[in-house]
Structure formats: structure tokens, C-alpha cells
Tab-separated table of C-alpha atoms in Angstrom:
chain	number	residue	atom	x	y	z
A	22	UNK	CA	0.111	-0.048	-0.053
A	23	UNK	CA	1.505	3.263	-1.106
A	24	UNK	CA	1.738	6.581	1.166
A	25	UNK	CA	1.275	9.003	-1.436
A	26	UNK	CA	-0.308	12.121	-0.312
A	27	UNK	CA	-3.318	14.091	-2.109
A	28	UNK	CA	-1.721	17.224	-0.769
A	29	UNK	CA	0.816	18.321	1.626
A	30	UNK	CA	0.346	20.793	4.511
A	31	UNK	CA	3.781	22.779	5.683
A	32	UNK	CA	4.337	24.966	8.609
A	33	UNK	CA	7.625	26.376	7.970
A	34	UNK	CA	9.009	28.385	11.155
A	35	UNK	CA	12.379	30.046	11.829
A	36	UNK	CA	13.673	27.063	13.513
A	37	UNK	CA	11.788	23.853	12.597
A	38	UNK	CA	8.951	22.894	10.117
A	39	UNK	CA	6.230	20.386	10.366
A	40	UNK	CA	4.870	18.673	7.330
A	41	UNK	CA	1.613	16.693	7.245
A	42	UNK	CA	0.464	14.440	4.286
A	43	UNK	CA	-3.109	14.552	3.634
A	44	UNK	CA	-5.076	11.793	1.908
A	45	UNK	CA	-8.449	12.292	-0.435
A	46	UNK	CA	-10.579	12.205	2.577
A	47	UNK	CA	-8.682	14.908	4.263
A	48	UNK	CA	-7.136	12.986	6.942
A	49	UNK	CA	-3.784	13.209	7.896
A	50	UNK	CA	-1.792	10.240	6.955
A	51	UNK	CA	1.827	10.976	7.982
A	52	UNK	CA	3.509	13.638	9.956
A	53	UNK	CA	7.025	14.618	9.805
A	54	UNK	CA	9.491	17.080	11.549
A	55	UNK	CA	12.707	18.922	10.748
A	56	UNK	CA	15.014	21.396	12.229
A	57	UNK	CA	15.748	22.845	8.618
A	58	UNK	CA	13.679	26.308	9.417
A	59	UNK	CA	14.074	29.293	7.755
A	60	UNK	CA	16.940	30.673	9.720
A	61	UNK	CA	19.090	27.868	8.337
A	62	UNK	CA	18.386	28.063	4.512
A	63	UNK	CA	19.015	30.226	1.595
A	64	UNK	CA	16.381	30.686	-1.012
A	65	UNK	CA	17.516	28.147	-3.443
A	66	UNK	CA	17.775	25.318	-0.678
A	67	UNK	CA	13.965	25.309	0.208
A	68	UNK	CA	12.860	22.991	-2.428
A	69	UNK	CA	15.644	20.452	-1.796
A	70	UNK	CA	14.583	20.227	1.776
A	71	UNK	CA	11.075	19.973	1.154
A	72	UNK	CA	11.538	17.243	-1.536
A	73	UNK	CA	13.740	15.390	1.000
A	74	UNK	CA	11.198	15.409	3.849
A	75	UNK	CA	8.335	14.691	1.132
A	76	UNK	CA	10.241	11.308	0.327
A	77	UNK	CA	7.801	8.461	-0.185
A	78	UNK	CA	5.041	10.913	-0.271
A	79	UNK	CA	4.702	11.887	-3.658
A	80	UNK	CA	3.010	10.084	-6.579
A	81	UNK	CA	5.427	10.112	-9.704
A	82	UNK	CA	2.365	10.172	-11.731
A	83	UNK	CA	1.060	13.346	-10.698
A	84	UNK	CA	1.913	16.668	-9.603
A	85	UNK	CA	1.307	16.962	-5.603
A	86	UNK	CA	0.257	20.395	-4.282
A	87	UNK	CA	1.838	21.677	-1.290
A	88	UNK	CA	0.586	24.606	0.731
A	89	UNK	CA	2.974	26.416	3.036
A	90	UNK	CA	2.553	29.011	5.924
A	91	UNK	CA	4.959	30.931	8.046
A	92	UNK	CA	8.485	32.096	7.661
A	93	UNK	CA	9.089	30.360	4.503
A	94	UNK	CA	7.202	33.283	3.011
A	95	UNK	CA	9.312	36.010	4.754
A	96	UNK	CA	11.560	38.445	3.013
A	97	UNK	CA	14.892	36.194	3.940
A	98	UNK	CA	12.563	32.729	3.152
A	99	UNK	CA	11.760	30.953	0.134
A	100	UNK	CA	9.766	33.630	-1.584
A	101	UNK	CA	7.833	36.638	-0.189
A	102	UNK	CA	4.547	36.209	0.576
A	103	UNK	CA	2.370	39.517	0.548
A	104	UNK	CA	0.481	40.853	3.491
A	105	UNK	CA	-3.021	41.255	3.596
A	106	UNK	CA	-4.315	44.324	5.451
A	107	UNK	CA	-6.694	44.230	8.428
A	108	UNK	CA	-9.498	44.607	8.813
A	109	UNK	CA	-9.700	41.429	6.676
A	110	UNK	CA	-11.730	37.860	6.715
A	111	UNK	CA	-9.482	35.085	7.440
A	112	UNK	CA	-11.195	33.247	4.304
A	113	UNK	CA	-9.086	35.700	2.149
A	114	UNK	CA	-5.837	33.884	3.032
A	115	UNK	CA	-6.696	31.151	0.625
A	116	UNK	CA	-6.963	33.824	-2.349
A	117	UNK	CA	-3.415	35.332	-1.534
A	118	UNK	CA	0.163	34.097	-1.083
A	119	UNK	CA	2.821	33.571	-3.474
A	120	UNK	CA	3.921	30.879	-5.835
A	121	UNK	CA	7.726	30.120	-5.521
A	122	UNK	CA	9.940	29.065	-8.414
A	123	UNK	CA	10.237	25.029	-8.390
A	124	UNK	CA	12.088	22.728	-10.774
A	125	UNK	CA	10.721	19.493	-9.999
A	126	UNK	CA	7.606	18.329	-11.769
A	127	UNK	CA	6.387	16.223	-8.667
A	128	UNK	CA	5.162	19.362	-6.503
A	129	UNK	CA	3.213	22.558	-6.982
A	130	UNK	CA	3.935	25.160	-4.116
A	131	UNK	CA	2.055	28.104	-2.790
A	132	UNK	CA	2.901	30.058	0.459
A	133	UNK	CA	0.105	31.653	2.314
A	134	UNK	CA	0.248	35.622	3.013
A	135	UNK	CA	0.705	37.149	6.233
A	136	UNK	CA	-1.090	40.177	7.832
A	137	UNK	CA	-0.623	43.621	8.119
A	138	UNK	CA	-1.795	46.831	10.106
A	139	UNK	CA	-1.135	50.538	8.858
A	140	UNK	CA	-1.565	52.208	12.300
A	141	UNK	CA	0.171	51.350	14.252
A	142	UNK	CA	2.553	49.531	11.921
A	143	UNK	CA	2.615	45.879	12.535
A	144	UNK	CA	2.892	42.455	10.815
A	145	UNK	CA	2.312	38.838	11.544
A	146	UNK	CA	3.820	35.785	9.493
A	147	UNK	CA	2.346	32.361	10.627
A	148	UNK	CA	0.253	33.327	13.612
A	149	UNK	CA	-2.662	34.265	10.958
A	150	UNK	CA	-3.081	30.656	10.001
A	151	UNK	CA	-3.283	29.425	13.656
A	152	UNK	CA	-5.869	32.419	13.896
A	153	UNK	CA	-7.515	30.723	10.924
A	154	UNK	CA	-7.645	27.635	12.409
A	155	UNK	CA	-8.940	28.721	15.755
A	156	UNK	CA	-11.909	30.630	13.545
A	157	UNK	CA	-12.534	27.262	11.717
A	158	UNK	CA	-13.207	25.474	15.375
A	159	UNK	CA	-15.101	28.656	16.927
A	160	UNK	CA	-16.752	30.521	13.797
A	161	UNK	CA	-19.074	32.535	16.339
A	162	UNK	CA	-16.082	33.715	18.435
A	163	UNK	CA	-16.139	37.272	19.096
A	164	UNK	CA	-13.431	38.613	21.483
A	165	UNK	CA	-9.717	38.638	21.794
A	166	UNK	CA	-6.956	35.870	20.990
A	167	UNK	CA	-3.427	35.964	22.504
A	168	UNK	CA	-0.661	33.876	20.972
A	169	UNK	CA	2.041	34.045	23.779
A	170	UNK	CA	5.790	33.572	22.334
A	171	UNK	CA	8.845	35.454	21.953
A	172	UNK	CA	6.907	38.422	20.205
A	173	UNK	CA	2.987	37.799	21.637
A	174	UNK	CA	0.265	38.561	19.592
A	175	UNK	CA	-3.122	40.096	20.826
A	176	UNK	CA	-5.704	39.935	18.127
A	177	UNK	CA	-9.224	41.321	17.882
A	178	UNK	CA	-11.291	38.502	16.247
A	179	UNK	CA	-15.063	38.385	15.431
A	180	UNK	CA	-16.890	35.982	13.380
A	181	UNK	CA	-13.907	35.097	11.608
A	182	UNK	CA	-12.615	38.351	10.881
A	183	UNK	CA	-9.658	40.079	12.285
A	184	UNK	CA	-10.031	43.686	12.943
A	185	UNK	CA	-6.728	44.553	14.347
A	186	UNK	CA	-3.717	43.237	16.324
A	187	UNK	CA	-0.575	44.167	18.451
A	188	UNK	CA	2.667	42.632	18.778
A	189	UNK	CA	4.534	42.860	22.075
A	190	UNK	CA	8.075	41.698	22.309
A	191	UNK	CA	8.040	40.476	26.002
A	192	UNK	CA	9.900	37.115	25.221
A	193	UNK	CA	12.625	38.646	23.476
A	194	UNK	CA	13.044	41.285	26.271
A	195	UNK	CA	13.111	38.640	29.078
A	196	UNK	CA	15.757	36.824	26.842
A	197	UNK	CA	17.799	40.108	26.462
A	198	UNK	CA	17.446	41.009	30.448
A	199	UNK	CA	18.078	37.609	31.758
A	200	UNK	CA	21.070	36.649	29.403
A	201	UNK	CA	22.710	39.899	28.168
A	202	UNK	CA	22.054	42.648	30.866
A	203	UNK	CA	23.297	43.063	34.312
A	204	UNK	CA	20.239	41.110	35.597
A	205	UNK	CA	22.051	37.911	34.288
A	206	UNK	CA	24.176	38.065	37.419
A	207	UNK	CA	21.252	37.788	39.592
A	208	UNK	CA	18.399	35.915	38.058
A	209	UNK	CA	20.375	32.743	36.939
A	210	UNK	CA	19.653	30.513	34.201
A	211	UNK	CA	16.389	28.690	33.368
A	212	UNK	CA	17.265	25.124	34.391
A	213	UNK	CA	14.679	22.612	32.942
A	214	UNK	CA	12.688	20.911	35.787
A	215	UNK	CA	12.797	23.901	38.066
A	216	UNK	CA	9.563	24.765	39.640
A	217	UNK	CA	8.344	28.385	38.934
A	218	UNK	CA	8.287	30.244	42.155
A	219	UNK	CA	4.577	31.367	41.874
A	220	UNK	CA	4.459	33.797	44.621
A	221	UNK	CA	7.514	35.626	43.162
A	222	UNK	CA	5.715	35.640	39.671
A	223	UNK	CA	2.455	36.920	41.166
A	224	UNK	CA	4.288	39.826	43.002
A	225	UNK	CA	5.814	40.898	39.818
A	226	UNK	CA	2.437	40.801	37.739
A	227	UNK	CA	0.573	42.713	40.547
A	228	UNK	CA	3.701	45.280	40.863
A	229	UNK	CA	3.625	45.710	37.057
A	230	UNK	CA	-0.489	45.889	37.071
A	231	UNK	CA	-0.719	48.541	39.740
A	232	UNK	CA	2.020	50.913	38.689
A	233	UNK	CA	2.757	49.998	34.974
A	234	UNK	CA	4.533	53.499	34.225
A	235	UNK	CA	7.010	52.626	37.193
A	236	UNK	CA	7.583	49.107	36.507
A	237	UNK	CA	10.346	49.330	34.175
A	238	UNK	CA	12.183	51.585	36.925
A	239	UNK	CA	11.908	48.671	39.254
A	240	UNK	CA	14.017	46.076	37.082
A	241	UNK	CA	17.270	47.174	38.559
A	242	UNK	CA	15.899	46.294	42.158
A	243	UNK	CA	16.159	42.717	41.198
A	244	UNK	CA	19.921	43.138	40.997
A	245	UNK	CA	19.895	45.018	44.293
A	246	UNK	CA	18.106	42.314	46.021
A	247	UNK	CA	20.541	39.792	45.206
A	248	UNK	CA	23.403	41.870	46.467
A	249	UNK	CA	21.811	43.094	49.678
A	250	UNK	CA	19.594	40.227	50.572
A	251	UNK	CA	20.809	37.339	48.598
A	252	UNK	CA	17.466	36.588	47.288
A	253	UNK	CA	17.399	33.224	45.407
A	254	UNK	CA	17.965	33.559	41.518
A	255	UNK	CA	14.938	31.451	40.930
A	256	UNK	CA	12.827	33.988	42.895
A	257	UNK	CA	14.148	36.906	40.913
A	258	UNK	CA	13.837	35.165	37.604
A	259	UNK	CA	10.136	34.491	38.249
A	260	UNK	CA	9.641	38.310	39.474
A	261	UNK	CA	11.068	39.326	36.418
A	262	UNK	CA	8.870	37.106	34.552
A	263	UNK	CA	5.971	38.560	36.295
A	264	UNK	CA	6.904	42.192	35.613
A	265	UNK	CA	7.381	41.961	32.234
A	266	UNK	CA	3.952	40.050	31.492
A	267	UNK	CA	2.202	42.295	33.759
A	268	UNK	CA	3.432	45.279	31.733
A	269	UNK	CA	2.555	43.397	28.608
A	270	UNK	CA	-0.994	42.877	29.966
A	271	UNK	CA	-1.190	46.748	31.140
A	272	UNK	CA	-0.267	47.692	27.663
A	273	UNK	CA	-2.762	45.338	25.883
A	274	UNK	CA	-5.656	46.401	27.962
A	275	UNK	CA	-7.733	48.000	25.633
A	276	UNK	CA	-7.646	44.641	23.856
A	277	UNK	CA	-8.699	42.213	26.490
A	278	UNK	CA	-10.461	44.130	29.113
A	279	UNK	CA	-14.060	43.250	29.119
A	280	UNK	CA	-13.800	41.176	26.169
A	281	UNK	CA	-13.668	37.094	25.775
A	282	UNK	CA	-10.264	36.047	25.857
A	283	UNK	CA	-8.760	33.023	24.380
A	284	UNK	CA	-4.874	31.949	24.677
A	285	UNK	CA	-3.521	30.063	21.927
A	286	UNK	CA	-0.608	27.945	22.997
A	287	UNK	CA	0.523	24.833	25.077
A	288	UNK	CA	3.125	24.690	27.719
A	289	UNK	CA	4.423	26.618	30.577
A	290	UNK	CA	4.360	30.034	28.779
A	291	UNK	CA	0.999	29.918	27.875
A	292	UNK	CA	0.121	28.824	31.606
A	293	UNK	CA	2.021	31.643	33.156
A	294	UNK	CA	-0.324	34.170	30.613
A	295	UNK	CA	-3.382	32.273	31.879
A	296	UNK	CA	-2.269	32.691	35.536
A	297	UNK	CA	-1.289	36.238	35.416
A	298	UNK	CA	-4.623	37.354	33.436
A	299	UNK	CA	-6.740	35.473	36.079
A	300	UNK	CA	-4.967	37.512	38.966
A	301	UNK	CA	-6.364	40.714	37.303
A	302	UNK	CA	-9.779	39.659	36.733
A	303	UNK	CA	-9.879	37.980	33.089
A	304	UNK	CA	-11.072	34.390	32.747
A	305	UNK	CA	-9.042	33.233	29.639
A	306	UNK	CA	-9.597	29.874	27.817
A	307	UNK	CA	-6.858	28.062	26.760
A	308	UNK	CA	-6.701	26.388	23.052
A	309	UNK	CA	-3.780	24.105	22.266
A	310	UNK	CA	-2.324	25.828	19.363
A	311	UNK	CA	-0.215	22.502	18.300
A	312	UNK	CA	-2.671	21.753	15.183
A	313	UNK	CA	-4.292	24.878	14.627
A	314	UNK	CA	-1.975	25.790	11.917
A	315	UNK	CA	-2.832	22.627	10.320
A	316	UNK	CA	-6.708	23.346	10.422
A	317	UNK	CA	-5.576	26.853	9.042
A	318	UNK	CA	-4.149	25.254	6.102
A	319	UNK	CA	-6.914	22.934	5.403
A	320	UNK	CA	-9.228	25.784	5.481
A	321	UNK	CA	-7.193	27.586	2.799
A	322	UNK	CA	-6.590	24.726	0.819
A	323	UNK	CA	-9.852	24.611	-1.226
A	324	UNK	CA	-9.384	28.224	-2.142
A	325	UNK	CA	-5.706	27.651	-3.190
A	326	UNK	CA	-5.817	24.518	-5.271
A	327	UNK	CA	-9.169	23.587	-6.027
A	328	UNK	CA	-11.811	24.921	-8.307
């Protein structure tokens, strides 16, 4: 029995990519992962990487459609896909995108577009497909989505349309402060298996929430505490996380306050955002983001490749 795919879905990120072989009934036959993310490749390497990952999945008697989302469509990626301006219906993703140059007759490739916002200037690439997947599962949702990450996204979504969004660099700021600033001497390293000091984390959230305009000025106090009181690094690291997430929640208050809020993600970071939101009065639902990109690709596929 062959394993040829009817079509192939790919989520191509900066560090990794995931591939799903979809059969004629719309079911996932095979799933594969690779560490050959956009950040490791030049534009002329993408096709070879894709064909290697598709080994055994391509029917030699036909051209197999491949639909890609994510950073393969970035300016530094395979081919730059356009941005769709908000407000926009997510169904429009399937009508946009770009067709990169391929030499193999075995594949026909399309890359989905990202989303852009004129004022304030903002862009996203990859998250829009997860959002489309969420909208496919919850077509009547009217509220705010948060996608925690290195660059968190806050998105206003109503009945499958995005009206606006905001990107907050909290994750990157945490990495810079904890690894490359003077605070690195006090907050220690993130050791796998360490339990979060929840009391310290919530203290940081509350402090930033009560006085967001002064929160940035409190960061050096973490260094001072370690010198004066020998406060444990794990405690200070948790408080730093709480301060930064608390500042983010204060900055995005207009997005989520009084709205239905859903967090898209999984793991400890999403749990931290849920705990922080709960502390200041929101009641977020959590949606595991692992397969939402696939759902978004499946929703876009008929508009891309089928008449």
C-alpha cells in the first residue's frame, strides 16, 4: 500500500518545520518534523529540503499540491508572500499568497500571505494561519486572542475576521534582560525541571499592573536584592517574568479588558499568561495551538488549489 499524499500541508517556521501528508478524505496520513527552519536556509535550498522531507509521499504520476504557511514566506525565506491588510476576513488567506519557483514536476507550491496593520504599523506571518484554524473551530467567537511567544500577538477576532492586532516583544525582552544585561548575574539560568516560584511571579504581575508606568524603573531592584539580601535567583527570575508579563497586560488592556479572551498555545508560557490574566480579573480559555496551523491550512487549501 502506497503512502502518496493527495496534498501536503507545511508549517515552516524560523527554527523548524512540520509537514502533514493529507489523503483524499482530508485525513492526516503521515506527519514529519525537521530542524531545517527558514533561519538555516538560503532561498535556493528550500525546494531540496522540502523534497527530502516528502520522500515516499509524492505520486510520480502526478503533481502534488503543497501549501505552506509561516516564515518560508518571509523576505529572507523561499519567496516573499504579500501581507493582507486588516481588517480582513480570514477566508481571504486562501485567495492570496505567492508561488515560489520550483524545478521539480512532482510538486506545485503555494505560500500563504501574512497580515499587516497600517496604524500602528504591525505585521504577522504564521500566526494568521493558527488564528484561521481557531476561527474554523469557533466560527462564532467574538473577542480577543493572545498567542504568547517571543513576540506575543494580541488579536481582535469576530466571526472569522481580524479587525486589528498588536505585537509585544515580551519574550525577547525577557531573554535580553536575563541573558545579556546586568540582571543575568542575579536571575540565573532557566534550568529544566525547576518549579516556578509562583508567589514571586504573581508579585511581579501585581506590581506591574498596579503601576505600569513605574514598572520598568523597578527592574534594577532585582539586582540590588540579590546583592543586599541574597534573594535566590529562581525567585528573582520569576519576579522578572511577572513584571514583564504584567507590563504587557497593562499595555494591551484595551484589547482584552471586558472581552472574551482565548490563549492559543501550550506549555508553561501559556500557563503563565493564563495565571497572570486570572490574577487581574480575566477568565481566559486555553486552546492548544499545536494543530491549529494545520486546521488553518486545511481551511485555505480549497481556495488555493481546487476550483
